[in-house]
Amino acid sequence: MTDFASTPEDQVSPKTAAALRAAMTRLFEGRPQRTDGRLTKENLYKEAQVSRATMNRAHAILAEWDAHLAAHGKTTPGEAKRDAAIAGLKKRLTKKTQECTLLENKLKAAHTAIAALYHDNQALRQQLDKDTATTVTPIRRRGPRQRH
């Protein structure tokens, strides 16, 4: 006689149930030994080293599996850490892109101002060259002011 219970929830041996629970725990904790660690039923039976059909007879364990995934999602701890790192990097990238855009706009404004000053300077030089009667007289330094 086998060691199976009569309820549909326990149609696997205690040894198989223990293997499935251990595999489930390893997968949930992000410590897989035989799979890539994704939270799939395929990885569950492979991690437990049982057949798919055997896993499908473990109704109580599959119910726990489904309840855990419903509560926590299908993201493994490693994937959650990776996703958080990616989100942080995207946030930093957005901030740096905004900073670069601001600096680029400042650079364009400076370029425009410098170009305007250059053209004004050129126009003044041309005007000075055309007007030969204009003499630039240096300003003489005055002596110290005398107080009365």
Coordinates of C-alpha atoms in Angstrom, one line a residue:
M1 CA 0.0 0.0 0.0
T2 CA 1.3 3.4 -0.9
D3 CA 1.6 6.4 1.4
F4 CA -0.9 8.6 -0.4
A5 CA -3.8 10.3 1.3
S6 CA -7.3 9.9 -0.1
T7 CA -8.1 13.7 -0.5
P8 CA -7.4 15.2 -4.0
E9 CA -5.1 17.7 -2.3
D10 CA -2.6 15.1 -1.2
Q11 CA -2.2 12.7 -4.1
V12 CA 1.6 12.7 -3.8
S13 CA 3.8 11.0 -1.3
P14 CA 5.2 12.9 1.7
K15 CA 8.6 12.7 0.1
T16 CA 7.4 14.2 -3.1
A17 CA 5.5 16.9 -1.2
A18 CA 8.6 17.8 0.8
A19 CA 10.7 18.0 -2.4
L20 CA 8.1 20.3 -4.0
R21 CA 7.9 22.5 -0.9
A22 CA 11.7 22.7 -0.7
A23 CA 11.8 23.6 -4.4
M24 CA 9.1 26.2 -4.0
T25 CA 11.0 27.7 -1.1
R26 CA 14.2 27.9 -3.0
L27 CA 12.5 29.5 -6.0
F28 CA 10.7 32.0 -3.8
E29 CA 13.9 32.9 -2.0
G30 CA 15.9 33.2 -5.3
R31 CA 18.2 30.3 -4.6
P32 CA 17.5 27.8 -7.4
Q33 CA 19.7 24.8 -7.8
R34 CA 18.5 23.2 -11.0
T35 CA 16.8 26.0 -13.0
D36 CA 17.1 29.6 -14.0
G37 CA 15.0 30.7 -11.1
R38 CA 12.0 32.1 -12.9
L39 CA 8.8 31.5 -11.0
T40 CA 7.1 29.1 -13.4
K41 CA 5.5 25.7 -12.7
E42 CA 7.9 24.2 -15.2
N43 CA 10.8 25.3 -13.0
L44 CA 9.0 24.1 -9.9
Y45 CA 8.8 20.5 -11.0
K46 CA 12.3 20.6 -12.5
E47 CA 13.7 22.1 -9.3
A48 CA 11.9 19.4 -7.2
Q49 CA 13.1 16.7 -9.7
V50 CA 9.6 15.3 -10.2
S51 CA 7.5 14.9 -13.3
R52 CA 5.0 17.4 -14.4
A53 CA 2.2 14.9 -13.9
T54 CA 3.4 14.3 -10.3
M55 CA 3.5 18.0 -9.6
N56 CA 0.0 18.4 -11.0
R57 CA -1.3 15.8 -8.5
A58 CA 0.0 18.0 -5.6
H59 CA -3.1 20.2 -5.5
A60 CA -2.4 21.8 -2.1
I61 CA 1.1 22.7 -3.0
L62 CA 0.0 24.2 -6.4
A63 CA -2.7 26.2 -4.5
E64 CA 0.1 27.6 -2.2
W65 CA 2.2 28.3 -5.3
D66 CA -0.7 30.2 -7.0
A67 CA -1.6 32.1 -3.8
H68 CA 2.0 33.2 -3.3
L69 CA 2.3 34.4 -6.9
A70 CA -1.1 36.2 -6.6
A71 CA 0.2 38.0 -3.5
H72 CA 3.8 38.7 -4.5
G73 CA 3.8 38.5 -8.3
K74 CA 6.0 36.4 -10.5
T75 CA 9.1 38.5 -9.9
T76 CA 12.0 36.7 -8.2
P77 CA 14.1 38.6 -5.6
G78 CA 16.9 38.9 -8.2
E79 CA 14.6 40.3 -10.8
A80 CA 13.1 42.7 -8.3
K81 CA 16.6 44.0 -7.4
R82 CA 17.5 44.3 -11.1
D83 CA 14.2 46.1 -11.9
A84 CA 14.8 48.5 -9.0
A85 CA 18.4 49.2 -10.3
I86 CA 17.0 49.8 -13.8
A87 CA 14.4 52.2 -12.4
G88 CA 17.1 54.1 -10.5
L89 CA 19.3 54.3 -13.6
K90 CA 16.4 55.5 -15.7
K91 CA 15.7 58.2 -13.2
R92 CA 19.3 59.3 -13.2
L93 CA 19.4 59.2 -17.0
T94 CA 16.3 61.4 -17.2
K95 CA 17.8 63.9 -14.7
K96 CA 21.1 64.0 -16.6
T97 CA 19.3 64.4 -19.9
Q98 CA 17.4 67.4 -18.5
E99 CA 20.7 68.9 -17.3
C100 CA 22.3 68.4 -20.7
T101 CA 19.3 70.0 -22.4
L102 CA 19.5 73.0 -20.0
L103 CA 23.3 73.4 -20.6
E104 CA 22.8 73.1 -24.4
N105 CA 20.2 75.9 -24.3
K106 CA 22.6 78.0 -22.2
L107 CA 25.4 77.3 -24.7
K108 CA 23.2 78.3 -27.7
A109 CA 22.2 81.5 -25.9
A110 CA 25.9 82.3 -25.2
H111 CA 26.8 81.5 -28.8
T112 CA 24.1 84.0 -30.0
A113 CA 25.3 86.7 -27.6
I114 CA 28.9 86.2 -28.6
A115 CA 28.0 86.3 -32.3
A116 CA 26.0 89.5 -31.8
L117 CA 28.9 91.1 -29.9
Y118 CA 31.3 90.1 -32.6
H119 CA 29.2 91.7 -35.3
D120 CA 28.8 94.8 -33.3
N121 CA 32.5 95.0 -32.8
Q122 CA 33.1 94.5 -36.5
A123 CA 30.6 97.2 -37.3
L124 CA 32.3 99.6 -34.9
R125 CA 35.7 98.9 -36.3
Q126 CA 34.5 99.5 -39.9
Q127 CA 32.9 102.7 -38.8
L128 CA 36.1 103.8 -37.1
D129 CA 38.1 102.9 -40.2
K130 CA 35.8 104.9 -42.5
D131 CA 35.8 108.0 -40.3
T132 CA 39.4 109.2 -40.7
A133 CA 38.6 112.5 -39.1
T134 CA 37.8 110.8 -35.9
T135 CA 40.7 110.8 -33.6
V136 CA 40.6 108.9 -30.4
T137 CA 42.1 110.9 -27.6
P138 CA 43.2 109.1 -24.6
I139 CA 41.8 110.3 -21.3
R140 CA 44.4 112.0 -19.3
R141 CA 44.8 111.1 -15.7
R142 CA 44.0 113.9 -13.4
G143 CA 46.0 114.6 -10.4
P144 CA 44.7 114.1 -7.0
R145 CA 41.7 116.1 -6.1
Q146 CA 42.3 119.0 -3.9
R147 CA 40.1 119.6 -1.0
H148 CA 39.1 123.1 -0.1

